[in-house]
mmCIF file of C-alpha atoms in Angstrom:
data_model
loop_
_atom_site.group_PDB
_atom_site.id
_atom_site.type_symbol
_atom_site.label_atom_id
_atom_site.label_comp_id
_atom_site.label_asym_id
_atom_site.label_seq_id
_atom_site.Cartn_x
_atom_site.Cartn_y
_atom_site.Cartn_z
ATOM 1 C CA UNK A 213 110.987 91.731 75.235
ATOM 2 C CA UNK A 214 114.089 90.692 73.209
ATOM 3 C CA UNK A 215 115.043 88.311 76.022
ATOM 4 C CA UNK A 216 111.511 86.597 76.171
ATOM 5 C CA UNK A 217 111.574 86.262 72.381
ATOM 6 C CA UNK A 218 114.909 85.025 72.288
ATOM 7 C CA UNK A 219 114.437 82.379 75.012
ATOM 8 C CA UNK A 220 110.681 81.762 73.920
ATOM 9 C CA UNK A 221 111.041 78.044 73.138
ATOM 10 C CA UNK A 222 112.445 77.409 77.068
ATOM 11 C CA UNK A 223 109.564 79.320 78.836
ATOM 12 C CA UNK A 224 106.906 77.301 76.469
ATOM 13 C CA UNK A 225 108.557 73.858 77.375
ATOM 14 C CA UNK A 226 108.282 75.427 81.020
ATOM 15 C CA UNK A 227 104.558 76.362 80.889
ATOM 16 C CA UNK A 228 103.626 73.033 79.004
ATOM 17 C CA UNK A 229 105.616 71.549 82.341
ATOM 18 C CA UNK A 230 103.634 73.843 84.708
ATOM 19 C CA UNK A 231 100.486 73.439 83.522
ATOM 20 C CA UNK A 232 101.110 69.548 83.734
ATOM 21 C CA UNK A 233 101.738 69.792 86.971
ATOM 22 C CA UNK A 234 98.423 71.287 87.925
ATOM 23 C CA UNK A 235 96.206 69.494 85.604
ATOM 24 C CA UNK A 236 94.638 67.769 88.412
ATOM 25 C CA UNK A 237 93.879 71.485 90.114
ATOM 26 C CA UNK A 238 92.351 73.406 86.960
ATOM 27 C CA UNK A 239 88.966 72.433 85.392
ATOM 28 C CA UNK A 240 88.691 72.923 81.553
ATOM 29 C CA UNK A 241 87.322 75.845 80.783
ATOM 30 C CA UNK A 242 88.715 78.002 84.070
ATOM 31 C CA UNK A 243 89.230 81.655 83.665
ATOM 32 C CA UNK A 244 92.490 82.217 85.175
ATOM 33 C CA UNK A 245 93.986 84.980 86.179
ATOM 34 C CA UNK A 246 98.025 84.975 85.187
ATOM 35 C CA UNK A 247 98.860 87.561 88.402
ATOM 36 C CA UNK A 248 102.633 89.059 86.992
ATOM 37 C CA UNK A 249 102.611 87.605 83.925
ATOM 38 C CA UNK A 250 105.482 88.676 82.268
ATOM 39 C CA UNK A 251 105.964 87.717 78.697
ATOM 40 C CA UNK A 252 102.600 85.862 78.255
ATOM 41 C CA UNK A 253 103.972 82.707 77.741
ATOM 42 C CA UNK A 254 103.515 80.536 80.331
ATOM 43 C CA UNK A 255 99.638 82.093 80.841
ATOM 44 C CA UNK A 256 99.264 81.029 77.229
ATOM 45 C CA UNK A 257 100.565 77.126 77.721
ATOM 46 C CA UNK A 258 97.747 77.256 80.691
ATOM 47 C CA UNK A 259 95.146 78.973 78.400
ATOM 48 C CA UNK A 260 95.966 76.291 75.569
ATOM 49 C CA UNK A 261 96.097 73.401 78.238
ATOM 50 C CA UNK A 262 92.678 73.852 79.456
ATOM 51 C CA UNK A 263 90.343 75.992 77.486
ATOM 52 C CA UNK A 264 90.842 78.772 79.802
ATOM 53 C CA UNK A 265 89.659 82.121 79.725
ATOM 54 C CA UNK A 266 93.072 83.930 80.850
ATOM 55 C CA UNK A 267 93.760 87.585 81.948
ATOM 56 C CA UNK A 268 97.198 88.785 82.719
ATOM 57 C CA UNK A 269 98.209 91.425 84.867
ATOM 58 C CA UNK A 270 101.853 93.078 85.688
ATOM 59 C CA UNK A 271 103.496 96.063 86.842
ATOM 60 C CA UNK A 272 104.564 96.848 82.619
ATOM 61 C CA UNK A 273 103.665 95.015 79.508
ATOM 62 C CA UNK A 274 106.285 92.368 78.595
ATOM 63 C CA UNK A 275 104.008 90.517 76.605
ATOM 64 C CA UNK A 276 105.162 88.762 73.716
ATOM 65 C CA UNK A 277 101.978 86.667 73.733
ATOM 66 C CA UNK A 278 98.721 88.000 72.729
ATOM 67 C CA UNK A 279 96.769 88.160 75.866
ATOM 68 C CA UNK A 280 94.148 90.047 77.303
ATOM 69 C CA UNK A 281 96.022 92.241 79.560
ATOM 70 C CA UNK A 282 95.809 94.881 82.144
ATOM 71 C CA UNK A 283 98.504 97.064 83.885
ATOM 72 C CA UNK A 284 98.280 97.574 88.026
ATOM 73 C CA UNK A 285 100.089 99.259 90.165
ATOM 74 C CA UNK A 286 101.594 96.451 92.054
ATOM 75 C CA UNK A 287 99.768 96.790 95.098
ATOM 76 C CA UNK A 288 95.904 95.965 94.290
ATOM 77 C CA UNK A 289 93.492 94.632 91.609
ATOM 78 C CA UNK A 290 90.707 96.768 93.157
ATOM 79 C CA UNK A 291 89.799 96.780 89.378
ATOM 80 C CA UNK A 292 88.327 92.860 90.031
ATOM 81 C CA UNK A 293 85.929 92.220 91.732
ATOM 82 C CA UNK A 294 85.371 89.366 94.415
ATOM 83 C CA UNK A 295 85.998 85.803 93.110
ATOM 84 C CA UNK A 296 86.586 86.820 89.911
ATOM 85 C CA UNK A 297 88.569 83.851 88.579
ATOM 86 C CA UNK A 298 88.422 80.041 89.520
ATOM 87 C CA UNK A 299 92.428 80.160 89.023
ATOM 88 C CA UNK A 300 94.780 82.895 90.107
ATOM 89 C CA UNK A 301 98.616 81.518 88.614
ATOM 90 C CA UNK A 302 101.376 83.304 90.736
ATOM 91 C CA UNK A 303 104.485 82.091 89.000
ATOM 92 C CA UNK A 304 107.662 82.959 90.644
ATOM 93 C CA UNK A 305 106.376 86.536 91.536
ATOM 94 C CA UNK A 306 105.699 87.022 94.780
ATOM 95 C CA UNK A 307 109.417 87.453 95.726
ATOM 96 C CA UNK A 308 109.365 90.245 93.264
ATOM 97 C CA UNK A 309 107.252 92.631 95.171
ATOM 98 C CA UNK A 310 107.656 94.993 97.913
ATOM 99 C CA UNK A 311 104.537 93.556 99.856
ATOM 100 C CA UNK A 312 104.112 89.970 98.894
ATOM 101 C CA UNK A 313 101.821 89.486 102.220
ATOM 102 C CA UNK A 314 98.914 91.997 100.899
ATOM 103 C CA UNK A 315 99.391 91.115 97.165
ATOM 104 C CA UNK A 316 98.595 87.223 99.069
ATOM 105 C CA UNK A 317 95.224 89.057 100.098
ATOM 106 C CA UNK A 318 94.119 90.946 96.883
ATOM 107 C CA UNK A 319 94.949 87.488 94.621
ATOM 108 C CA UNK A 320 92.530 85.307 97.294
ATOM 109 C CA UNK A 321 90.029 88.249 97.499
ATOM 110 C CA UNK A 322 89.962 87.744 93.466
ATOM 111 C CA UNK A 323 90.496 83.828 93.363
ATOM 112 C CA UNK A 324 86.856 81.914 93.587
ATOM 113 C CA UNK A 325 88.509 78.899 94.575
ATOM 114 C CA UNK A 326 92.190 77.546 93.535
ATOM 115 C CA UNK A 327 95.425 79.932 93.833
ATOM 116 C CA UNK A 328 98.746 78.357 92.725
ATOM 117 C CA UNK A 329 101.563 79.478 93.509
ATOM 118 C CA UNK A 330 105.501 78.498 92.364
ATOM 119 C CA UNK A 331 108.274 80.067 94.642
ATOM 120 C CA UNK A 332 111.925 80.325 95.219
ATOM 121 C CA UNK A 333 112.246 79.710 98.840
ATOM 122 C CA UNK A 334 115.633 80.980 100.336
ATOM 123 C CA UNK A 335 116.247 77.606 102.268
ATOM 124 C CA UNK A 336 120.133 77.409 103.435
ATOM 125 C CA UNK A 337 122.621 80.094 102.940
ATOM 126 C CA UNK A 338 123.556 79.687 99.490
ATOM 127 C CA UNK A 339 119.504 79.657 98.360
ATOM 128 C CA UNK A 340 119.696 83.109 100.074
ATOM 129 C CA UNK A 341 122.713 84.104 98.177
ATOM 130 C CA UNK A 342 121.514 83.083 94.986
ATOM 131 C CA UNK A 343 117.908 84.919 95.553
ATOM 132 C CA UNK A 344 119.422 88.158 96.518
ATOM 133 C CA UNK A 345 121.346 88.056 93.418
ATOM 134 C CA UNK A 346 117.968 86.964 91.008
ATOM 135 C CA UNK A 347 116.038 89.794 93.062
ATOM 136 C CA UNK A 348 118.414 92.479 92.566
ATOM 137 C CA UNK A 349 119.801 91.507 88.918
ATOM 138 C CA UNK A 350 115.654 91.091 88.067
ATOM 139 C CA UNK A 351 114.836 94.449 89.661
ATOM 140 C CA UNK A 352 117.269 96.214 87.235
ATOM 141 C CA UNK A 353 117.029 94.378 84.035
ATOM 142 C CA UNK A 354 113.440 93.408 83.885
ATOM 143 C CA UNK A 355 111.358 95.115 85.965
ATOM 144 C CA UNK A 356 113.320 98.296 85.808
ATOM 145 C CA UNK A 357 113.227 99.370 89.734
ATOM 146 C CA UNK A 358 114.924 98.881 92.383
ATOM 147 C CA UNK A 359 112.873 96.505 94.450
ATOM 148 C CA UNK A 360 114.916 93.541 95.495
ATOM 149 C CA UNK A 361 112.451 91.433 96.715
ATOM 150 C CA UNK A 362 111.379 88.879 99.592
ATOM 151 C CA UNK A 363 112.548 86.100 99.625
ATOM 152 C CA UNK A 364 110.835 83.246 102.467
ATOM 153 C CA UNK A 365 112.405 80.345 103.120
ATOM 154 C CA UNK A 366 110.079 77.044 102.376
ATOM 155 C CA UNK A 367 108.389 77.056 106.065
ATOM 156 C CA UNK A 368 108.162 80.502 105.808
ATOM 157 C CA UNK A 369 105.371 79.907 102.920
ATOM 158 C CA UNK A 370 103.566 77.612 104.711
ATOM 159 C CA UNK A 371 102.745 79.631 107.372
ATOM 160 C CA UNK A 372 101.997 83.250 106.005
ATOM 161 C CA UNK A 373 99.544 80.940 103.481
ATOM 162 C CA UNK A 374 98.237 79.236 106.728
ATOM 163 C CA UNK A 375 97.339 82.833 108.378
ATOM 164 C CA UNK A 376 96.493 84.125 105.473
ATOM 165 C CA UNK A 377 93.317 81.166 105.245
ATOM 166 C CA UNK A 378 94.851 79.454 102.141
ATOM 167 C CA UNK A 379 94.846 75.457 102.773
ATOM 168 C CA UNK A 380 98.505 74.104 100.873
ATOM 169 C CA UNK A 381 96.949 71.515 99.187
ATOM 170 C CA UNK A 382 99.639 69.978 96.862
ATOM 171 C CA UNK A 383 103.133 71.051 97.644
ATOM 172 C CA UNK A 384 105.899 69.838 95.374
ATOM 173 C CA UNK A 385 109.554 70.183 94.836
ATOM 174 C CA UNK A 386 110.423 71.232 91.094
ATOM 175 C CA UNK A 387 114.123 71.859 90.489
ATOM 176 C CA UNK A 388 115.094 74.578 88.053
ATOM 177 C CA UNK A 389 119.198 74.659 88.309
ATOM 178 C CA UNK A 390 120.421 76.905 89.709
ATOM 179 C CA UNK A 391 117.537 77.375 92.113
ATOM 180 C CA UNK A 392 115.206 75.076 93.808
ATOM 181 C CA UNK A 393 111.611 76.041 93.195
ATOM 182 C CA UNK A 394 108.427 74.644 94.919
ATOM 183 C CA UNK A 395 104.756 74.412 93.722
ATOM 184 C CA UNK A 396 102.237 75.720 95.932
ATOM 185 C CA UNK A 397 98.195 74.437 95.416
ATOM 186 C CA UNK A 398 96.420 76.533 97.610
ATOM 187 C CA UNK A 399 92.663 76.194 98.368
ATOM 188 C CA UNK A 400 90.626 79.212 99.596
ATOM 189 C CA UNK A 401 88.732 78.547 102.487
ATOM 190 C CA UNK A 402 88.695 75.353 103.402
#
């Protein structure tokens, strides 16, 4: 928590930057669900944004926001039920987990309508490089475990969401040196 506190001001100029991004996506008053939401602090620029009703959920409490919270297991919110939130906000988690695939189908089994997603895609050699080296140095110092992570290339993403019935809506390039990161708005079934 000492490295979200001390780098606090950066991740709320980034969630005031997210949430701009998807303004067009998220009604006011939206409960949103912030799936791996870390410190808190980006969930909270979204909450303050729009009026939401937010819920954050990760694999330990980082929080160094005052959220409502729950911990899971990192494999399934079977504590939601269906369509629970209008929103589900995956930011740059997915990559994290063992099973990013059936995580995809618990967060649109508990997403009424809009899921949005921001990845690191391993496009080229030296995005690969550089996401084996967040995966593994994130495993250890964050998340304390040892899983690495998947990391899909760009084209990758657009088809498991294709199979996996979520319609890429928006899709947009935002850099973050010294990776490039893309924003994913996904619609369920359409």
């Amino acid at each position: 928590m000492f490295f979200y506190n001390l780098f606090k001001g950066f991740y709320e100029k980034a969630g005031e930057r997210m949430a701009g991004q998807c303004k067009e996506f998220i009604p006011l008053n939206s409960r949103i669900l912030d799936f791996g939401c870390g410190s808190g602090i980006v969930g909270n620029k979204f909450k303050e944004a729009f009026g939401a009703g937010l819920v954050g959920v990760d694999i330990i409490d980082n929080r160094v926001e005052n959220i409502s919270f729950e911990l899971y297991n990192g494999e399934d919110l079977s504590f939601f039920n269906d369509d629970s939130f209008d929103i589900v906000l995956v930011a740059y988690v997915l990559h994290h987990t063992e099973n990013p695939l059936k995580l995809l189908d618990e967060i649109k089994r508990v997403a009424r309508n809009t899921v949005i997603v921001y990845e690191t895609p391993a496009d080229g050699i030296f995005y690969k490089m550089m996401c084996g080296i967040h995966g593994i140095s994130f495993a250890r110092f964050f998340q304390k475990n040892s899983v690495e992570g998947c990391f899909f290339a760009t084209e990758e993403w657009r088809r498991i969401f294709e199979e996996k019935g979520l319609k890429i809506i928006k899709e947009q390039k935002v850099n973050s040196f010294p990776l490039k990161n893309v924003l994913f708005v996904l619609k369920k079934g359409v």
